[in-house]
JSON list of C-alpha atoms in Angstrom, two decimals:
[
{"chain": "A", "resi": 1, "resn": "UNK", "atom": "CA", "xyz": [187.98, 245.81, 201.43]},
{"chain": "A", "resi": 2, "resn": "UNK", "atom": "CA", "xyz": [186.49, 242.44, 202.49]},
{"chain": "A", "resi": 3, "resn": "UNK", "atom": "CA", "xyz": [188.73, 239.48, 203.17]},
{"chain": "A", "resi": 4, "resn": "UNK", "atom": "CA", "xyz": [188.57, 236.22, 201.27]},
{"chain": "A", "resi": 5, "resn": "UNK", "atom": "CA", "xyz": [186.96, 234.37, 204.19]},
{"chain": "A", "resi": 6, "resn": "UNK", "atom": "CA", "xyz": [184.33, 237.11, 204.57]},
{"chain": "A", "resi": 7, "resn": "UNK", "atom": "CA", "xyz": [183.46, 236.87, 200.87]},
{"chain": "A", "resi": 8, "resn": "UNK", "atom": "CA", "xyz": [183.25, 233.05, 201.08]},
{"chain": "A", "resi": 9, "resn": "UNK", "atom": "CA", "xyz": [180.96, 233.37, 204.09]},
{"chain": "A", "resi": 10, "resn": "UNK", "atom": "CA", "xyz": [178.74, 235.86, 202.23]},
{"chain": "A", "resi": 11, "resn": "UNK", "atom": "CA", "xyz": [178.67, 233.60, 199.17]},
{"chain": "A", "resi": 12, "resn": "UNK", "atom": "CA", "xyz": [177.63, 230.61, 201.30]},
{"chain": "A", "resi": 13, "resn": "UNK", "atom": "CA", "xyz": [174.89, 232.66, 202.96]},
{"chain": "A", "resi": 14, "resn": "UNK", "atom": "CA", "xyz": [173.63, 233.80, 199.54]},
{"chain": "A", "resi": 15, "resn": "UNK", "atom": "CA", "xyz": [173.66, 230.22, 198.23]},
{"chain": "A", "resi": 16, "resn": "UNK", "atom": "CA", "xyz": [171.63, 229.06, 201.24]},
{"chain": "A", "resi": 17, "resn": "UNK", "atom": "CA", "xyz": [169.18, 231.92, 200.70]},
{"chain": "A", "resi": 18, "resn": "UNK", "atom": "CA", "xyz": [168.96, 231.12, 196.98]},
{"chain": "A", "resi": 19, "resn": "UNK", "atom": "CA", "xyz": [168.19, 227.47, 197.78]},
{"chain": "A", "resi": 20, "resn": "UNK", "atom": "CA", "xyz": [165.37, 228.48, 200.13]},
{"chain": "A", "resi": 21, "resn": "UNK", "atom": "CA", "xyz": [163.87, 230.75, 197.46]},
{"chain": "A", "resi": 22, "resn": "UNK", "atom": "CA", "xyz": [164.24, 227.99, 194.82]},
{"chain": "A", "resi": 23, "resn": "UNK", "atom": "CA", "xyz": [162.38, 225.50, 197.04]},
{"chain": "A", "resi": 24, "resn": "UNK", "atom": "CA", "xyz": [159.59, 228.01, 197.66]},
{"chain": "A", "resi": 25, "resn": "UNK", "atom": "CA", "xyz": [159.25, 228.81, 193.96]},
{"chain": "A", "resi": 26, "resn": "UNK", "atom": "CA", "xyz": [159.43, 225.13, 193.05]},
{"chain": "A", "resi": 27, "resn": "UNK", "atom": "CA", "xyz": [156.52, 224.33, 195.35]},
{"chain": "A", "resi": 28, "resn": "UNK", "atom": "CA", "xyz": [154.47, 227.05, 193.65]},
{"chain": "A", "resi": 29, "resn": "UNK", "atom": "CA", "xyz": [155.38, 225.83, 190.16]},
{"chain": "A", "resi": 30, "resn": "UNK", "atom": "CA", "xyz": [154.54, 222.20, 191.02]},
{"chain": "A", "resi": 31, "resn": "UNK", "atom": "CA", "xyz": [151.18, 223.25, 192.46]},
{"chain": "A", "resi": 32, "resn": "UNK", "atom": "CA", "xyz": [150.44, 225.25, 189.29]},
{"chain": "A", "resi": 33, "resn": "UNK", "atom": "CA", "xyz": [151.39, 222.31, 187.05]},
{"chain": "A", "resi": 34, "resn": "UNK", "atom": "CA", "xyz": [149.20, 219.91, 189.06]},
{"chain": "A", "resi": 35, "resn": "UNK", "atom": "CA", "xyz": [146.27, 222.33, 188.82]},
{"chain": "A", "resi": 36, "resn": "UNK", "atom": "CA", "xyz": [146.69, 222.64, 185.03]},
{"chain": "A", "resi": 37, "resn": "UNK", "atom": "CA", "xyz": [146.97, 218.86, 184.66]},
{"chain": "A", "resi": 38, "resn": "UNK", "atom": "CA", "xyz": [143.75, 218.39, 186.63]},
{"chain": "A", "resi": 39, "resn": "UNK", "atom": "CA", "xyz": [141.95, 221.16, 184.72]},
{"chain": "A", "resi": 40, "resn": "UNK", "atom": "CA", "xyz": [142.83, 219.70, 181.32]},
{"chain": "A", "resi": 41, "resn": "UNK", "atom": "CA", "xyz": [142.81, 216.00, 182.28]},
{"chain": "A", "resi": 42, "resn": "UNK", "atom": "CA", "xyz": [146.52, 215.61, 181.46]},
{"chain": "A", "resi": 43, "resn": "UNK", "atom": "CA", "xyz": [148.29, 212.50, 182.72]},
{"chain": "A", "resi": 44, "resn": "UNK", "atom": "CA", "xyz": [151.98, 211.86, 183.27]},
{"chain": "A", "resi": 45, "resn": "UNK", "atom": "CA", "xyz": [151.86, 209.60, 180.21]},
{"chain": "A", "resi": 46, "resn": "UNK", "atom": "CA", "xyz": [150.61, 212.55, 178.13]},
{"chain": "A", "resi": 47, "resn": "UNK", "atom": "CA", "xyz": [153.79, 214.40, 179.08]},
{"chain": "A", "resi": 48, "resn": "UNK", "atom": "CA", "xyz": [155.96, 211.54, 177.87]},
{"chain": "A", "resi": 49, "resn": "UNK", "atom": "CA", "xyz": [157.72, 211.29, 181.23]},
{"chain": "A", "resi": 50, "resn": "UNK", "atom": "CA", "xyz": [156.44, 207.83, 182.13]},
{"chain": "A", "resi": 51, "resn": "UNK", "atom": "CA", "xyz": [158.50, 206.02, 179.52]},
{"chain": "A", "resi": 52, "resn": "UNK", "atom": "CA", "xyz": [161.74, 207.70, 180.55]},
{"chain": "A", "resi": 53, "resn": "UNK", "atom": "CA", "xyz": [160.98, 207.28, 184.26]},
{"chain": "A", "resi": 54, "resn": "UNK", "atom": "CA", "xyz": [160.45, 203.55, 183.87]},
{"chain": "A", "resi": 55, "resn": "UNK", "atom": "CA", "xyz": [163.97, 202.33, 183.15]},
{"chain": "A", "resi": 56, "resn": "UNK", "atom": "CA", "xyz": [164.63, 198.63, 183.10]},
{"chain": "A", "resi": 57, "resn": "UNK", "atom": "CA", "xyz": [161.99, 195.94, 183.05]},
{"chain": "A", "resi": 58, "resn": "UNK", "atom": "CA", "xyz": [159.54, 195.35, 180.28]},
{"chain": "A", "resi": 59, "resn": "UNK", "atom": "CA", "xyz": [156.57, 197.22, 181.72]},
{"chain": "A", "resi": 60, "resn": "UNK", "atom": "CA", "xyz": [152.99, 196.89, 180.58]},
{"chain": "A", "resi": 61, "resn": "UNK", "atom": "CA", "xyz": [152.12, 196.96, 176.93]},
{"chain": "A", "resi": 62, "resn": "UNK", "atom": "CA", "xyz": [149.57, 199.59, 176.03]},
{"chain": "A", "resi": 63, "resn": "UNK", "atom": "CA", "xyz": [146.21, 198.48, 174.70]},
{"chain": "A", "resi": 64, "resn": "UNK", "atom": "CA", "xyz": [145.06, 200.13, 171.48]},
{"chain": "A", "resi": 65, "resn": "UNK", "atom": "CA", "xyz": [142.70, 203.07, 171.86]},
{"chain": "A", "resi": 66, "resn": "UNK", "atom": "CA", "xyz": [139.02, 202.14, 171.74]},
{"chain": "A", "resi": 67, "resn": "UNK", "atom": "CA", "xyz": [137.50, 205.56, 172.47]},
{"chain": "A", "resi": 68, "resn": "UNK", "atom": "CA", "xyz": [138.34, 209.07, 171.31]},
{"chain": "A", "resi": 69, "resn": "UNK", "atom": "CA", "xyz": [137.24, 212.07, 173.34]},
{"chain": "A", "resi": 70, "resn": "UNK", "atom": "CA", "xyz": [135.83, 215.36, 172.07]},
{"chain": "A", "resi": 71, "resn": "UNK", "atom": "CA", "xyz": [139.30, 216.96, 171.99]},
{"chain": "A", "resi": 72, "resn": "UNK", "atom": "CA", "xyz": [141.10, 213.99, 170.46]},
{"chain": "A", "resi": 73, "resn": "UNK", "atom": "CA", "xyz": [141.96, 212.27, 173.76]},
{"chain": "A", "resi": 74, "resn": "UNK", "atom": "CA", "xyz": [142.39, 208.51, 173.47]},
{"chain": "A", "resi": 75, "resn": "UNK", "atom": "CA", "xyz": [141.36, 205.83, 175.95]},
{"chain": "A", "resi": 76, "resn": "UNK", "atom": "CA", "xyz": [141.54, 202.06, 175.70]},
{"chain": "A", "resi": 77, "resn": "UNK", "atom": "CA", "xyz": [138.56, 201.50, 177.99]},
{"chain": "A", "resi": 78, "resn": "UNK", "atom": "CA", "xyz": [140.53, 199.15, 180.17]},
{"chain": "A", "resi": 79, "resn": "UNK", "atom": "CA", "xyz": [140.46, 198.69, 183.92]},
{"chain": "A", "resi": 80, "resn": "UNK", "atom": "CA", "xyz": [141.64, 201.48, 186.13]},
{"chain": "A", "resi": 81, "resn": "UNK", "atom": "CA", "xyz": [140.76, 205.10, 186.59]},
{"chain": "A", "resi": 82, "resn": "UNK", "atom": "CA", "xyz": [138.67, 206.70, 183.87]},
{"chain": "A", "resi": 83, "resn": "UNK", "atom": "CA", "xyz": [140.02, 209.86, 182.22]},
{"chain": "A", "resi": 84, "resn": "UNK", "atom": "CA", "xyz": [138.38, 213.15, 183.19]},
{"chain": "A", "resi": 85, "resn": "UNK", "atom": "CA", "xyz": [136.71, 213.52, 179.78]},
{"chain": "A", "resi": 86, "resn": "UNK", "atom": "CA", "xyz": [135.03, 210.10, 180.24]},
{"chain": "A", "resi": 87, "resn": "UNK", "atom": "CA", "xyz": [133.83, 211.03, 183.71]},
{"chain": "A", "resi": 88, "resn": "UNK", "atom": "CA", "xyz": [132.45, 214.33, 182.38]},
{"chain": "A", "resi": 89, "resn": "UNK", "atom": "CA", "xyz": [130.68, 212.62, 179.48]},
{"chain": "A", "resi": 90, "resn": "UNK", "atom": "CA", "xyz": [129.07, 210.04, 181.74]},
{"chain": "A", "resi": 91, "resn": "UNK", "atom": "CA", "xyz": [128.04, 212.72, 184.24]},
{"chain": "A", "resi": 92, "resn": "UNK", "atom": "CA", "xyz": [126.42, 214.63, 181.37]},
{"chain": "A", "resi": 93, "resn": "UNK", "atom": "CA", "xyz": [124.38, 211.53, 180.50]},
{"chain": "A", "resi": 94, "resn": "UNK", "atom": "CA", "xyz": [126.25, 210.76, 177.29]},
{"chain": "A", "resi": 95, "resn": "UNK", "atom": "CA", "xyz": [126.72, 207.22, 176.04]},
{"chain": "A", "resi": 96, "resn": "UNK", "atom": "CA", "xyz": [130.32, 206.06, 175.61]},
{"chain": "A", "resi": 97, "resn": "UNK", "atom": "CA", "xyz": [129.33, 204.32, 172.37]},
{"chain": "A", "resi": 98, "resn": "UNK", "atom": "CA", "xyz": [129.30, 207.70, 170.65]},
{"chain": "A", "resi": 99, "resn": "UNK", "atom": "CA", "xyz": [133.04, 207.97, 171.37]},
{"chain": "A", "resi": 100, "resn": "UNK", "atom": "CA", "xyz": [133.93, 204.55, 169.91]},
{"chain": "A", "resi": 101, "resn": "UNK", "atom": "CA", "xyz": [136.69, 204.62, 167.31]},
{"chain": "A", "resi": 102, "resn": "UNK", "atom": "CA", "xyz": [135.57, 202.92, 164.09]},
{"chain": "A", "resi": 103, "resn": "UNK", "atom": "CA", "xyz": [138.21, 200.42, 163.05]}
]
């Protein structure tokens, strides 16, 4: 029969091994999530994480959507990086006016 200290040592070794496996799996999961986000043009804001991550301070107010993409994506048309669907539409020679939201 194993002693208490031997069992504690084994438990600590297993916890260290479990942590290594968790880190390896986590890296794989994060890479998969990033690939899916890129493939579907998903932003952190789409996930709803940006509002909870930004605690304190007023933050920027969001401009109302001016354009709606082919799959219902919304974009205000403001400065900054264009969403993937906008880049794809422009690359395909489409005019952004066809995506304007009628107010």
